[in-house]
Short mmCIF file of C-alpha atoms in Angstrom, two decimals:
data_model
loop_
_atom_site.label_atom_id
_atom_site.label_comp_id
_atom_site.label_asym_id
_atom_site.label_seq_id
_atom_site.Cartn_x
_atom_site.Cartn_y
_atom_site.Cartn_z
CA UNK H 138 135.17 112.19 124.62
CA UNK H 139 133.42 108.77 124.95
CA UNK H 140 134.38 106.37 122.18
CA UNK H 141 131.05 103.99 122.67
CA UNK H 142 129.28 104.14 119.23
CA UNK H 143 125.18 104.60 119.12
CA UNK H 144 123.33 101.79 118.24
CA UNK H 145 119.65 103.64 117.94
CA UNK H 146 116.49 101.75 116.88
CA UNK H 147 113.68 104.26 115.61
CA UNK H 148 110.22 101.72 115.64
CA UNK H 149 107.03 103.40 113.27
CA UNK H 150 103.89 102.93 111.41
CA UNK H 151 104.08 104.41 108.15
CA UNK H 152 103.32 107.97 107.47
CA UNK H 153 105.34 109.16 110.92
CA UNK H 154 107.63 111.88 109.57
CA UNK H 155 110.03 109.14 110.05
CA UNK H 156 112.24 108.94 106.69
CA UNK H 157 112.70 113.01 107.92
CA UNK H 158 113.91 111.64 111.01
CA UNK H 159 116.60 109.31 109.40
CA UNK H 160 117.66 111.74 106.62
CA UNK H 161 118.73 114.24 110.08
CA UNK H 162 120.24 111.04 111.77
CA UNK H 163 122.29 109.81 108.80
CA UNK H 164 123.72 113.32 107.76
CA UNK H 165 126.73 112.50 109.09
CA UNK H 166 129.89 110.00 107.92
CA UNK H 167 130.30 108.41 111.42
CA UNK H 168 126.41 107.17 111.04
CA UNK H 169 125.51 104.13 109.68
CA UNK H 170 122.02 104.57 108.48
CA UNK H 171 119.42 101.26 108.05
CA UNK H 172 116.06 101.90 106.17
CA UNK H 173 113.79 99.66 107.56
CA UNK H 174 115.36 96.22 107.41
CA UNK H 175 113.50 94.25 108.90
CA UNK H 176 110.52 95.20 107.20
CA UNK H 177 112.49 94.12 103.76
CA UNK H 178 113.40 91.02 104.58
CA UNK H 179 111.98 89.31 102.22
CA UNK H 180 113.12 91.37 99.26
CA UNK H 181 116.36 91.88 97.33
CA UNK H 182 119.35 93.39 98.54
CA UNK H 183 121.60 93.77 101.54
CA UNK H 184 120.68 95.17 104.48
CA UNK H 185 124.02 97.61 104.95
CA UNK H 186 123.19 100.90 103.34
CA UNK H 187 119.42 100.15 102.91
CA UNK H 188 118.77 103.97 102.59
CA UNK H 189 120.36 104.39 99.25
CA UNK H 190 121.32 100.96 98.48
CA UNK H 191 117.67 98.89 97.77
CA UNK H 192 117.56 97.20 94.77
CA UNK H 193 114.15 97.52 92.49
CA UNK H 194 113.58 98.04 89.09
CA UNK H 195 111.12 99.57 87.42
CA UNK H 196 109.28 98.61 90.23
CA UNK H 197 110.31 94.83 90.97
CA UNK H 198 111.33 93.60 93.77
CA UNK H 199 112.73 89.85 93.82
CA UNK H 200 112.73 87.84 96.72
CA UNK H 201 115.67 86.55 98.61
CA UNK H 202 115.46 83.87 100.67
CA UNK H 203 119.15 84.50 102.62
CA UNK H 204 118.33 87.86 103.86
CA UNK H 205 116.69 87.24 107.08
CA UNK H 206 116.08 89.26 110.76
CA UNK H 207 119.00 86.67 111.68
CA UNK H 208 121.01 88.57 109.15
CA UNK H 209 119.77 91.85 109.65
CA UNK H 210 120.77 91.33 113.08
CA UNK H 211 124.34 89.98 112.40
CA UNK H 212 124.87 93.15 109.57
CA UNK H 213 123.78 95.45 112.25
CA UNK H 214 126.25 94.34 114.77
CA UNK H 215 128.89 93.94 112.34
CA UNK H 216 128.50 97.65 111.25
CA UNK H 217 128.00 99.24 115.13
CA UNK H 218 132.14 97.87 115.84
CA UNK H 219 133.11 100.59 113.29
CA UNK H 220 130.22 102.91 112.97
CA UNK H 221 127.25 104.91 115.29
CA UNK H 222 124.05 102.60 113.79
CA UNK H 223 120.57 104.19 113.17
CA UNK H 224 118.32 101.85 112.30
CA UNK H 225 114.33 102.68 111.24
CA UNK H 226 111.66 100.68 110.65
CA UNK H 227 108.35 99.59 110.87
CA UNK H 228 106.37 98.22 112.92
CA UNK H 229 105.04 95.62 111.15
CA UNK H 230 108.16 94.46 109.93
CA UNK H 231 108.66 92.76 113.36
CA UNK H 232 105.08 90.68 113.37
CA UNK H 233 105.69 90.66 117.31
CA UNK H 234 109.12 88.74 116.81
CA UNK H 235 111.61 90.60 119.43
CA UNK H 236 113.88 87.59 119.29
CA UNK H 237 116.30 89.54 117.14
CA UNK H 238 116.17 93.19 118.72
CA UNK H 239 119.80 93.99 120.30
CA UNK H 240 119.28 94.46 124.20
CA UNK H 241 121.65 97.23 124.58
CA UNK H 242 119.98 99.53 121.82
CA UNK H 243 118.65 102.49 122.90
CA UNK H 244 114.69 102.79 121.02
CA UNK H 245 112.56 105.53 120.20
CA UNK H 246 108.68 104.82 119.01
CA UNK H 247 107.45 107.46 116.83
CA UNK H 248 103.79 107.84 117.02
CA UNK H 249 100.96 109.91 115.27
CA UNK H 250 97.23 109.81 115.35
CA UNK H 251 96.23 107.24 113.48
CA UNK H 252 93.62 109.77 111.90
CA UNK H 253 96.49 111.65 110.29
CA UNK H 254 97.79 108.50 108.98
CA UNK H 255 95.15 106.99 106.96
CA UNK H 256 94.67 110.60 105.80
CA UNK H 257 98.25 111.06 104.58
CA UNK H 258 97.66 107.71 102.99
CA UNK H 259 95.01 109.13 101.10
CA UNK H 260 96.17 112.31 100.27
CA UNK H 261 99.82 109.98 98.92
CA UNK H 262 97.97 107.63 96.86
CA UNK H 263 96.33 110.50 94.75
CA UNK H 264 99.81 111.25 93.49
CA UNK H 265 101.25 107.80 93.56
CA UNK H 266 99.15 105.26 92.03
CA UNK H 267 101.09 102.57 92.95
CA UNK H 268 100.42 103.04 96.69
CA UNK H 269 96.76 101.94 95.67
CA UNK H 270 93.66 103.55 97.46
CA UNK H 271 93.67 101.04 100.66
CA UNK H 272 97.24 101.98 101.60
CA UNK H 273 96.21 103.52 104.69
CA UNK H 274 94.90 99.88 105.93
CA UNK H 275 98.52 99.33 107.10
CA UNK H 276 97.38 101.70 109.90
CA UNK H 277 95.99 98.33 111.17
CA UNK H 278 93.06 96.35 110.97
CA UNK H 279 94.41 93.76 113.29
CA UNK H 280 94.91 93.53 116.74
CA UNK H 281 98.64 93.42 116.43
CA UNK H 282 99.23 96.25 113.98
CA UNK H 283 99.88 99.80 113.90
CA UNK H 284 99.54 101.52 117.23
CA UNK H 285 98.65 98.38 118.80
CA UNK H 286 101.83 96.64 118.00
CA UNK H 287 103.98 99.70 118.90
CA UNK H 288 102.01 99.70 122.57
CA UNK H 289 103.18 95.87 122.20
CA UNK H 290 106.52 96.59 121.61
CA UNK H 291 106.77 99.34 123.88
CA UNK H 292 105.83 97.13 127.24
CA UNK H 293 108.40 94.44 126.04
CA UNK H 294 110.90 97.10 125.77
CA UNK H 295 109.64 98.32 129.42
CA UNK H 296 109.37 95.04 131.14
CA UNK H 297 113.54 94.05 129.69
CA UNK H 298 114.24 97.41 131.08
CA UNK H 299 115.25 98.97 127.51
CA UNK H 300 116.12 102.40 127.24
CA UNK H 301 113.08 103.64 125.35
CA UNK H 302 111.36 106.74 124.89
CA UNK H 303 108.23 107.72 123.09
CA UNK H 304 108.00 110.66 120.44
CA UNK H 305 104.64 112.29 118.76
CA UNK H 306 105.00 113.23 115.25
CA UNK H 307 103.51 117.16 116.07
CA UNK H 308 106.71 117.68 118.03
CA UNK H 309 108.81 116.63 114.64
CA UNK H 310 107.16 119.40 112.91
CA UNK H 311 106.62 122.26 116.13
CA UNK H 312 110.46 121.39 117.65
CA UNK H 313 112.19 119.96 115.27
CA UNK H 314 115.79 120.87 116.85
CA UNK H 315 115.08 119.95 119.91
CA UNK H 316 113.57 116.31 118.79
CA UNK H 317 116.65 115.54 116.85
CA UNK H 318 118.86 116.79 120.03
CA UNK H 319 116.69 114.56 122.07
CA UNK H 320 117.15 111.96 120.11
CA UNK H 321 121.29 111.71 120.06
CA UNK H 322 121.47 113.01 123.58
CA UNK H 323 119.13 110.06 124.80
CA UNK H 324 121.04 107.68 122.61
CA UNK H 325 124.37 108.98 122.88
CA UNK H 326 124.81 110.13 119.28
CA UNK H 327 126.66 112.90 119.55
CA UNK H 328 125.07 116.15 118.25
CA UNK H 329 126.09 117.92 115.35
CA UNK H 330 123.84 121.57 114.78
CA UNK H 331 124.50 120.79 110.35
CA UNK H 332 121.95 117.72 110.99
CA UNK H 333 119.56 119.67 110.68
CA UNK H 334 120.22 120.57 107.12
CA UNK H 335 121.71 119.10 104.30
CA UNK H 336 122.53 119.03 100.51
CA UNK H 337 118.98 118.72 98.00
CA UNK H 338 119.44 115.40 96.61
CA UNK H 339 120.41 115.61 92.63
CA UNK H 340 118.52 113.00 90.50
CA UNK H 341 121.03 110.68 90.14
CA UNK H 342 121.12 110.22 93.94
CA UNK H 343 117.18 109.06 94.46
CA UNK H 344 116.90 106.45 96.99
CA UNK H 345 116.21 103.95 94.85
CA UNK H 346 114.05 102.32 97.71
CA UNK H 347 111.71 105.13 97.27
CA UNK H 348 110.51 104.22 94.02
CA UNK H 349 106.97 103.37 95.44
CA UNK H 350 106.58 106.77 96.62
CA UNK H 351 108.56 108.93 94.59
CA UNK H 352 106.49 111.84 93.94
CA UNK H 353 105.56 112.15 97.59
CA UNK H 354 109.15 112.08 99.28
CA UNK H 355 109.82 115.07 96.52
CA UNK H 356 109.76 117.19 100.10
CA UNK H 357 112.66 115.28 101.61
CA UNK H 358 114.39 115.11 98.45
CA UNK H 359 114.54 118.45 97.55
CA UNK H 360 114.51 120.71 100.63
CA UNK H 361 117.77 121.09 102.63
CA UNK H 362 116.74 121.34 106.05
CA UNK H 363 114.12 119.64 108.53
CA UNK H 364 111.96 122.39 109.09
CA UNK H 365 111.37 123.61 105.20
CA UNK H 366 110.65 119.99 104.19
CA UNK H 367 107.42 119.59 106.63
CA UNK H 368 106.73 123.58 104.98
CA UNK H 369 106.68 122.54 101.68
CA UNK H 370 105.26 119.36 102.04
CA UNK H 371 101.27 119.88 100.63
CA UNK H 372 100.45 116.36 101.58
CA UNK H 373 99.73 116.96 105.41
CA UNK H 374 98.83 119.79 107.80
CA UNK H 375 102.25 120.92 109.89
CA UNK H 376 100.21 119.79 112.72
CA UNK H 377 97.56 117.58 113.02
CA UNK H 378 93.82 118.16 114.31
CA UNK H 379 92.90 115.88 117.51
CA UNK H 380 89.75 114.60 116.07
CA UNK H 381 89.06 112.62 112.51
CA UNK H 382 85.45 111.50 111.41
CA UNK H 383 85.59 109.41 108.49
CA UNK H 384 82.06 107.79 109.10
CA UNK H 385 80.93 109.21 105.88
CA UNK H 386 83.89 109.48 103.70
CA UNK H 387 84.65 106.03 104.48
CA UNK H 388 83.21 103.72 106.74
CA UNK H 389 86.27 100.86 106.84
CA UNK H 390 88.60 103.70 107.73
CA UNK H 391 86.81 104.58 110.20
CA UNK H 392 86.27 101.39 112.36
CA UNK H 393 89.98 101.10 112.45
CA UNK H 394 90.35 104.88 113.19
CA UNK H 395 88.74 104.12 116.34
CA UNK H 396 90.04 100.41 117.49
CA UNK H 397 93.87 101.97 116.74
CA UNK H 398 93.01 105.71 118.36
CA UNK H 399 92.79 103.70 122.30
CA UNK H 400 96.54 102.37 121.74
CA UNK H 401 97.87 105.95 120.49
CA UNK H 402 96.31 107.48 123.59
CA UNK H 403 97.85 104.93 125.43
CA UNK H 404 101.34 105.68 123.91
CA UNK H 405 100.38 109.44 123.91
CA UNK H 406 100.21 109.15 127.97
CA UNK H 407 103.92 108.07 127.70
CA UNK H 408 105.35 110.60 125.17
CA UNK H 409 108.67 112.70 125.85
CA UNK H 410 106.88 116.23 126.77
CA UNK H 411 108.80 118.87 125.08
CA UNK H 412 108.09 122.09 126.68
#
């Protein structure tokens, strides 16, 4: 049995599935699981343990100058000598800095139509007020955001000749198994079938990191497998439609709907096929 540990970066927009992903990934004592780092550092708290240990209270987050992607990057390695590393985050958390991204990680993009996303945003920040009704602009109103800055990061990767493969979030909901056995088979986590389910999270044991969103990730929290928390989830469709119009609904939404839909077609072309 190889003793090389995984050192796995999953790269996302918000809204992905992704934080379903990671709760698979991290169900395991041999995994070291990082919730978005990089996007978080500029707030309070170490990076190690970033899925259950984020500090906020009542909904405060203090700043803290010393944690930096330097640091991430040094906590990460640190961790991988003892420990398979899983590591998810967003996009934007990188602002098209790749001067801290290991070269011998293995990456996975996670993409979704950017339609779905600023709907999901919607549908969220019904429930959660503190999400705020323009949430969904972090789908990108720039030219370097969203799906535009994962096609960006996705060439780097390609041109340093990365291991890197491209998932769409439909095939996290229609094959979940075999995305997750993907995933550590292309990364060299080895696969364990009881990923794929785990123990519903008691009150006490709340992410405190997912304060923001707390009533939404009530699916993740309280289901104990992948498949029943996309099921019970009434925020989303289990699969999304091809096509969005929100011309009339909302006219903002849907100038970026249409500048970030030609980069997820572009990723799209590039997507693991699973059959």
């Amino acid at each position: 049995m190889s003793t090389l540990k995984a050192k796995l970066f999953i790269w996302t927009e918000p809204r992905t599935r992704s934080t379903a992903v990671l709760r698979c990934l991290s169900n395991r004592d041999d995994v070291k699981a990082f919730f978005e780092p990089y996007y978080h550092t500029s707030f309070s708290g170490r990076a190690e343990d970033r899925l259950c240990n984020y500090h906020i209270e009542n909904g405060i987050v203090e700043e803290d100058p010393s944690l930096s992607k330097k640091s991430v990057y040094l906590e990460i390695e640190e961790n991988h000598k003892h420990h398979h590393v899983v590591v998810k985050d967003m996009i934007s958390g990188l602002n098209c800095d790749y001067s801290f991204l290991p070269d011998d990680a293995t990456n996975v993009i996670l993409i979704r139509n950017p339609g779905a996303v600023i709907s999901s945003y919607m549908k969220m920040s019904q429930y959660d007020v503190s999400i705020g009704a323009d949430g969904w602009r972090s789908v990108g109103n720039k030219r370097k955001s969203g799906h535009a800055a994962l096609l960006d990061l996705y060439r780097f990767l390609k041109e340093r000749g990365s291991k890197v493969a491209i998932i769409d979030s439909n095939d996290i909901c229609r094959k979940s198994a075999d995305v997750i056995q993907f995933i550590c088979d292309f990364s060299g986590l080895p696969y364990q079938k009881d990923m794929l389910s785990w123990s519903s999270l008691q009150s006490g044991e709340f992410p405190s990191n997912w304060w923001f969103t707390k009533s939404f990730y009530q699916m993740v929290k309280h289901s104990t497998a992948l498949e029943t928390a996309f099921k019970s989830s009434g925020f989303s469709n289990i699969v999304d439609p091809e096509e969005f119009d929100f011309s009339k609904s909302l006219p903002l939404a849907s100038n970026i709907y249409k500048k970030q839909l030609y980069f997820y077609k572009e990723l799209f072309k590039e997507k693991h096929i699973f059959e």
